Amino acid sequence: MTPTTPHDRTGPVTEVSTQRGVTATTFAVLWRGRSALAGATARVVGLSGLSALLMLAAVFALSWPLFTHMRNQRIWYLKVEEDPYLHDSSDLVLVAFGTLPLFLLLLGVGSAALQSVCSRAVASGTRAATKDDLLPARTSARLRPVLAVYAIRGLIVWTLPLVVFFVAHSLTGYQLDTPEPLKRGSWPYRLVAGSPAVAVFVGVLLRTVFALAPAAAAAGLGPRAALRRSWSLAFRGAGGVRILALALPLAALTAATVRLVVQLALPLRPLVRQLLEEATGNFFAAYYAGILAPVVVGILAGAALTLPVTCTAFAVLNLRLRPHEDVPSGQMR
């Protein structure tokens, strides 16, 4: 067999994945490609953070009439009532929900880019990933399929819980027009009231089943084929158990990292509030900007620290669970 045969090009990946566990292989890949992966992560997180700040600035600019109204109401209330003004933030909540898809899209683009980079690093096998392997031109070819997988998976996973939540709230909430058959305390009322929890459980289960889909798309499959591959791997042998055993610690690590960074960044809250209030004279705009500042820092820092580990681990597990004959020739070349 010559050195240029397809099996030789994918041989190092199979050798590594069979001789080591997923955790050991993940950290081996991260260590070998540390320079290139760190540079790619810095570019992705830096551009995502800059884009997020620009989007937040645009949202605050569009919401400025609401902040101005709150400020005027506060001034009037203090003059007339001489009591603290409790402002209504419902309009701001609507603005937040309206702009949330844009931030989710930004998060998806960044995650897709890092997944493509980490999958290329895993596919390099035993040799170290170089900067040429992880050039944007090489990783961007898989960006659209991976991003499509994130979008389709999000629709599949979270549509049911959202629909069930709104339906349950309309039937069991404290509305005057609640249908008479669902009397409070009756068993139909309890069933409908508990249905959102069941729907969330189903959503989490589906999210686990499709956890390998982005890695499969980054490895060369189309969006629908990647989702089908993740589904089949989850129900093949102990695949679902192994996916869950990997996903739970990674989710806990991500949540703990973001929480820790947010707590460490809390001193930014009064600083941002003071600077923005002095610059604009609007207490409410400064107040909400101060609330968001540690959260933005926590998300960006958490992504930079945990996303490379998560994406690499799922890429390794995707290759580990796939039958040897399913590995396409010249993968990731």
Short mmCIF file of C-alpha atoms in Angstrom, two decimals:
data_model
loop_
_atom_site.label_atom_id
_atom_site.label_comp_id
_atom_site.label_asym_id
_atom_site.label_seq_id
_atom_site.Cartn_x
_atom_site.Cartn_y
_atom_site.Cartn_z
CA MET A 1 0.00 0.00 0.00
CA THR A 2 1.48 3.33 -1.05
CA PRO A 3 1.70 6.34 1.28
CA THR A 4 -0.91 8.19 -0.78
CA THR A 5 -3.76 5.70 -0.44
CA PRO A 6 -6.96 6.89 1.28
CA HIS A 7 -6.49 4.51 4.20
CA ASP A 8 -3.08 5.98 4.96
CA ARG A 9 -4.47 9.50 4.96
CA THR A 10 -7.07 8.63 7.59
CA GLY A 11 -5.02 6.00 9.39
CA PRO A 12 -3.56 8.27 12.09
CA VAL A 13 -7.04 9.31 13.22
CA THR A 14 -8.19 5.70 13.62
CA GLU A 15 -4.98 4.76 15.40
CA VAL A 16 -5.24 7.56 17.90
CA SER A 17 -8.95 7.07 18.57
CA THR A 18 -8.58 3.33 19.20
CA GLN A 19 -5.50 3.48 21.39
CA ARG A 20 -6.61 6.29 23.67
CA GLY A 21 -9.79 7.33 25.37
CA VAL A 22 -11.80 10.31 24.20
CA THR A 23 -10.52 12.56 26.99
CA ALA A 24 -6.88 11.69 26.43
CA THR A 25 -7.20 12.10 22.67
CA THR A 26 -8.96 15.45 23.09
CA PHE A 27 -6.22 16.93 25.24
CA ALA A 28 -3.54 15.42 23.01
CA VAL A 29 -5.04 17.17 19.99
CA LEU A 30 -5.38 20.43 21.93
CA TRP A 31 -1.76 20.23 23.07
CA ARG A 32 -0.32 19.41 19.66
CA GLY A 33 -2.24 22.17 17.93
CA ARG A 34 -2.17 24.63 20.83
CA SER A 35 -0.62 27.51 18.89
CA ALA A 36 -2.90 27.30 15.86
CA LEU A 37 -6.01 26.55 17.91
CA ALA A 38 -5.31 29.41 20.31
CA GLY A 39 -4.88 31.81 17.39
CA ALA A 40 -8.10 30.63 15.73
CA THR A 41 -9.99 30.86 19.03
CA ALA A 42 -8.70 34.38 19.64
CA ARG A 43 -9.81 35.48 16.15
CA VAL A 44 -13.27 33.92 16.44
CA VAL A 45 -13.97 35.14 19.98
CA GLY A 46 -12.49 38.58 19.25
CA LEU A 47 -14.60 39.11 16.14
CA SER A 48 -17.68 37.74 17.90
CA GLY A 49 -17.12 40.04 20.86
CA LEU A 50 -16.68 43.07 18.62
CA SER A 51 -19.81 42.17 16.67
CA ALA A 52 -21.75 41.66 19.91
CA LEU A 53 -20.70 45.07 21.22
CA LEU A 54 -21.74 46.75 17.97
CA MET A 55 -25.10 44.96 18.10
CA LEU A 56 -25.61 45.97 21.73
CA ALA A 57 -24.80 49.57 20.86
CA ALA A 58 -27.39 49.45 18.06
CA VAL A 59 -29.99 47.93 20.41
CA PHE A 60 -29.34 50.62 23.03
CA ALA A 61 -29.63 53.31 20.34
CA LEU A 62 -32.98 51.91 19.18
CA SER A 63 -34.15 51.64 22.79
CA TRP A 64 -33.07 55.16 23.70
CA PRO A 65 -36.63 56.59 23.54
CA LEU A 66 -37.62 54.00 26.18
CA PHE A 67 -34.71 55.03 28.42
CA THR A 68 -35.60 58.69 27.92
CA HIS A 69 -39.22 57.99 28.87
CA MET A 70 -38.09 56.16 32.01
CA ARG A 71 -35.84 59.06 32.96
CA ASN A 72 -38.61 61.64 32.47
CA GLN A 73 -41.08 59.51 34.42
CA ARG A 74 -38.57 59.17 37.25
CA ILE A 75 -38.04 62.93 37.42
CA TRP A 76 -41.78 63.61 37.36
CA TYR A 77 -42.50 60.91 39.94
CA LEU A 78 -39.91 62.23 42.35
CA LYS A 79 -41.35 65.74 42.10
CA VAL A 80 -44.97 64.71 42.52
CA GLU A 81 -44.88 61.67 44.78
CA GLU A 82 -41.48 62.08 46.42
CA ASP A 83 -41.10 58.31 46.36
CA PRO A 84 -38.74 55.99 44.47
CA TYR A 85 -39.86 55.34 40.90
CA LEU A 86 -40.49 51.69 40.04
CA HIS A 87 -40.09 51.63 36.26
CA ASP A 88 -41.83 49.21 33.91
CA SER A 89 -39.30 47.13 31.95
CA SER A 90 -41.81 45.16 29.87
CA ASP A 91 -41.01 47.13 26.69
CA LEU A 92 -37.31 46.43 27.15
CA VAL A 93 -38.09 42.73 27.57
CA LEU A 94 -39.90 42.79 24.21
CA VAL A 95 -36.89 44.48 22.60
CA ALA A 96 -34.59 41.86 24.13
CA PHE A 97 -36.70 39.00 22.80
CA GLY A 98 -36.91 40.66 19.39
CA THR A 99 -33.13 40.98 19.07
CA LEU A 100 -32.31 37.62 20.68
CA PRO A 101 -32.25 35.74 17.32
CA LEU A 102 -29.47 38.04 16.11
CA PHE A 103 -27.29 37.20 19.11
CA LEU A 104 -28.10 33.50 18.75
CA LEU A 105 -27.05 33.73 15.10
CA LEU A 106 -23.78 35.35 16.14
CA LEU A 107 -23.21 32.61 18.73
CA GLY A 108 -23.96 29.97 16.11
CA VAL A 109 -21.51 31.45 13.60
CA GLY A 110 -18.73 31.55 16.20
CA SER A 111 -19.46 28.02 17.39
CA ALA A 112 -19.57 26.73 13.81
CA ALA A 113 -16.23 28.34 13.01
CA LEU A 114 -14.56 26.82 16.08
CA GLN A 115 -16.13 23.43 15.39
CA SER A 116 -14.68 23.48 11.86
CA VAL A 117 -11.24 24.43 13.19
CA CYS A 118 -11.25 21.79 15.93
CA SER A 119 -12.50 19.07 13.56
CA ARG A 120 -9.60 19.80 11.20
CA ALA A 121 -7.23 19.55 14.14
CA VAL A 122 -8.69 16.16 15.11
CA ALA A 123 -8.53 14.94 11.50
CA SER A 124 -4.79 15.77 11.38
CA GLY A 125 -4.26 12.62 13.47
CA THR A 126 -0.97 12.13 15.24
CA ARG A 127 0.84 14.99 13.56
CA ALA A 128 0.56 18.48 14.98
CA ALA A 129 -1.99 20.81 13.47
CA THR A 130 -0.25 23.67 11.71
CA LYS A 131 -1.42 27.16 10.87
CA ASP A 132 -1.80 26.08 7.24
CA ASP A 133 -4.24 23.35 8.31
CA LEU A 134 -6.37 25.84 10.21
CA LEU A 135 -6.38 28.72 7.74
CA PRO A 136 -9.77 30.49 7.47
CA ALA A 137 -9.96 29.56 3.78
CA ARG A 138 -9.82 25.86 4.65
CA THR A 139 -12.19 25.93 7.60
CA SER A 140 -14.76 28.29 6.07
CA ALA A 141 -15.67 25.63 3.49
CA ARG A 142 -17.49 23.71 6.24
CA LEU A 143 -18.88 26.78 8.00
CA ARG A 144 -22.21 26.88 6.18
CA PRO A 145 -23.11 23.19 6.72
CA VAL A 146 -22.17 23.37 10.41
CA LEU A 147 -24.13 26.59 10.87
CA ALA A 148 -27.11 24.99 9.11
CA VAL A 149 -26.89 22.06 11.54
CA TYR A 150 -26.99 24.46 14.50
CA ALA A 151 -30.05 26.20 13.06
CA ILE A 152 -31.95 23.00 12.24
CA ARG A 153 -31.03 21.41 15.56
CA GLY A 154 -32.22 24.50 17.43
CA LEU A 155 -35.57 24.38 15.65
CA ILE A 156 -35.98 20.69 16.38
CA VAL A 157 -34.93 20.88 20.00
CA TRP A 158 -36.58 24.07 21.26
CA THR A 159 -39.74 24.45 19.16
CA LEU A 160 -41.67 21.89 21.22
CA PRO A 161 -40.79 23.33 24.69
CA LEU A 162 -41.63 26.89 23.59
CA VAL A 163 -44.96 25.91 22.05
CA VAL A 164 -45.91 23.80 25.08
CA PHE A 165 -44.92 26.61 27.47
CA PHE A 166 -47.07 29.22 25.73
CA VAL A 167 -50.04 26.86 25.39
CA ALA A 168 -49.78 25.80 29.04
CA HIS A 169 -49.49 29.40 30.17
CA SER A 170 -52.57 30.38 28.17
CA LEU A 171 -54.57 27.58 29.81
CA THR A 172 -53.24 27.68 33.37
CA GLY A 173 -52.01 31.25 33.81
CA TYR A 174 -53.80 33.90 35.77
CA GLN A 175 -55.88 35.10 32.86
CA LEU A 176 -59.53 35.99 33.31
CA ASP A 177 -60.45 34.01 30.19
CA THR A 178 -58.92 30.70 31.35
CA PRO A 179 -61.17 27.90 30.02
CA GLU A 180 -63.59 26.60 32.62
CA PRO A 181 -62.68 22.88 32.23
CA LEU A 182 -59.16 23.57 33.58
CA LYS A 183 -60.15 24.48 37.09
CA ARG A 184 -57.26 25.17 39.38
CA GLY A 185 -56.44 22.13 41.46
CA SER A 186 -58.02 19.62 39.08
CA TRP A 187 -55.97 16.84 37.49
CA PRO A 188 -56.22 18.32 33.93
CA TYR A 189 -54.87 21.58 35.33
CA ARG A 190 -51.96 19.75 36.98
CA LEU A 191 -51.18 17.85 33.78
CA VAL A 192 -51.14 20.98 31.65
CA ALA A 193 -49.17 22.92 34.28
CA GLY A 194 -46.51 20.18 34.38
CA SER A 195 -46.30 19.73 30.61
CA PRO A 196 -43.54 22.39 30.10
CA ALA A 197 -41.20 20.40 32.35
CA VAL A 198 -41.82 17.27 30.27
CA ALA A 199 -41.28 19.24 27.05
CA VAL A 200 -37.97 20.63 28.36
CA PHE A 201 -36.87 17.09 29.23
CA VAL A 202 -37.70 15.96 25.69
CA GLY A 203 -35.78 18.97 24.33
CA VAL A 204 -32.70 18.12 26.40
CA LEU A 205 -32.94 14.50 25.25
CA LEU A 206 -33.11 15.57 21.59
CA ARG A 207 -30.21 17.96 22.16
CA THR A 208 -28.15 15.05 23.46
CA VAL A 209 -29.11 12.82 20.54
CA PHE A 210 -28.03 15.49 18.03
CA ALA A 211 -24.88 16.48 19.95
CA LEU A 212 -22.56 14.96 17.34
CA ALA A 213 -24.27 16.58 14.34
CA PRO A 214 -21.99 19.69 14.15
CA ALA A 215 -18.88 17.50 14.28
CA ALA A 216 -20.31 15.23 11.59
CA ALA A 217 -21.05 18.25 9.38
CA ALA A 218 -17.53 19.60 9.95
CA ALA A 219 -16.19 16.19 8.92
CA GLY A 220 -17.77 16.47 5.49
CA LEU A 221 -21.46 15.56 5.71
CA GLY A 222 -24.38 17.75 4.69
CA PRO A 223 -26.72 19.18 7.36
CA ARG A 224 -29.45 16.54 7.09
CA ALA A 225 -26.95 13.71 6.73
CA ALA A 226 -25.08 14.98 9.80
CA LEU A 227 -28.28 15.01 11.86
CA ARG A 228 -29.13 11.49 10.70
CA ARG A 229 -25.60 10.32 11.49
CA SER A 230 -25.76 11.75 15.01
CA TRP A 231 -29.16 10.11 15.54
CA SER A 232 -27.90 6.71 14.38
CA LEU A 233 -24.73 6.90 16.46
CA ALA A 234 -26.72 7.83 19.56
CA PHE A 235 -28.86 4.70 19.23
CA ARG A 236 -26.06 2.36 18.14
CA GLY A 237 -24.77 0.24 21.00
CA ALA A 238 -23.74 2.41 23.95
CA GLY A 239 -23.41 5.54 21.81
CA GLY A 240 -26.11 7.47 23.66
CA VAL A 241 -24.55 6.68 27.04
CA ARG A 242 -21.12 7.80 25.83
CA ILE A 243 -22.54 11.02 24.37
CA LEU A 244 -24.31 11.75 27.65
CA ALA A 245 -21.20 10.90 29.67
CA LEU A 246 -19.26 13.44 27.61
CA ALA A 247 -21.96 16.11 27.35
CA LEU A 248 -22.79 16.36 31.07
CA PRO A 249 -19.25 17.19 32.31
CA LEU A 250 -18.72 19.62 29.42
CA ALA A 251 -22.01 21.38 30.17
CA ALA A 252 -21.10 21.60 33.86
CA LEU A 253 -17.63 22.91 32.97
CA THR A 254 -19.08 25.56 30.66
CA ALA A 255 -21.69 26.70 33.18
CA ALA A 256 -19.15 26.83 36.02
CA THR A 257 -16.65 28.76 33.89
CA VAL A 258 -19.18 31.35 32.77
CA ARG A 259 -20.48 31.71 36.33
CA LEU A 260 -16.97 32.17 37.73
CA VAL A 261 -15.98 34.76 35.13
CA VAL A 262 -19.23 36.69 35.63
CA GLN A 263 -18.58 36.83 39.37
CA LEU A 264 -15.00 37.98 38.80
CA ALA A 265 -16.23 40.65 36.36
CA LEU A 266 -18.87 42.09 38.73
CA PRO A 267 -16.65 45.12 39.57
CA LEU A 268 -17.27 46.23 35.98
CA ARG A 269 -20.93 46.84 36.81
CA PRO A 270 -20.56 50.06 38.89
CA LEU A 271 -17.70 51.24 36.66
CA VAL A 272 -19.70 50.95 33.43
CA ARG A 273 -22.78 52.41 35.12
CA GLN A 274 -20.90 55.45 36.38
CA LEU A 275 -19.09 56.11 33.09
CA LEU A 276 -22.21 55.78 30.95
CA GLU A 277 -24.37 57.85 33.28
CA GLU A 278 -21.81 60.65 33.28
CA ALA A 279 -21.59 60.48 29.48
CA THR A 280 -25.33 60.33 28.74
CA GLY A 281 -27.08 61.60 31.83
CA ASN A 282 -29.48 58.66 31.64
CA PHE A 283 -29.54 56.50 34.74
CA PHE A 284 -31.57 53.66 33.23
CA ALA A 285 -29.38 53.18 30.16
CA ALA A 286 -26.32 53.11 32.44
CA TYR A 287 -28.10 50.73 34.82
CA TYR A 288 -28.86 48.10 32.16
CA ALA A 289 -25.46 48.50 30.52
CA GLY A 290 -23.87 47.81 33.91
CA ILE A 291 -25.96 44.65 34.28
CA LEU A 292 -24.94 43.39 30.84
CA ALA A 293 -21.21 44.14 31.09
CA PRO A 294 -20.19 41.20 33.38
CA VAL A 295 -22.51 38.86 31.46
CA VAL A 296 -20.90 39.73 28.11
CA VAL A 297 -17.42 39.27 29.57
CA GLY A 298 -18.45 35.96 31.13
CA ILE A 299 -19.89 34.59 27.89
CA LEU A 300 -16.89 35.61 25.79
CA ALA A 301 -14.31 34.35 28.28
CA GLY A 302 -16.29 31.15 28.87
CA ALA A 303 -16.47 30.55 25.11
CA ALA A 304 -12.74 31.11 24.69
CA LEU A 305 -11.91 28.68 27.51
CA THR A 306 -14.44 25.90 26.96
CA LEU A 307 -15.57 25.89 23.31
CA PRO A 308 -12.25 24.52 21.93
CA VAL A 309 -12.39 21.68 24.45
CA THR A 310 -16.06 20.95 23.73
CA CYS A 311 -15.75 21.06 19.94
CA THR A 312 -12.61 18.93 19.94
CA ALA A 313 -14.12 16.36 22.31
CA PHE A 314 -17.25 15.92 20.18
CA ALA A 315 -15.15 15.69 17.02
CA VAL A 316 -13.07 12.93 18.63
CA LEU A 317 -16.18 11.08 19.85
CA ASN A 318 -17.77 11.38 16.40
CA LEU A 319 -14.76 9.65 14.84
CA ARG A 320 -14.58 7.14 17.69
CA LEU A 321 -18.19 6.00 17.30
CA ARG A 322 -18.16 5.82 13.50
CA PRO A 323 -17.49 2.44 11.92
CA HIS A 324 -14.05 2.30 10.30
CA GLU A 325 -15.53 1.79 6.86
CA ASP A 326 -17.64 4.95 7.15
CA VAL A 327 -14.60 7.24 7.26
CA PRO A 328 -14.52 8.96 3.84
CA SER A 329 -11.30 8.82 1.91
CA GLY A 330 -9.22 11.97 2.10
CA GLN A 331 -11.37 13.32 4.92
CA MET A 332 -10.70 16.90 5.85
CA ARG A 333 -8.07 17.23 3.17
#
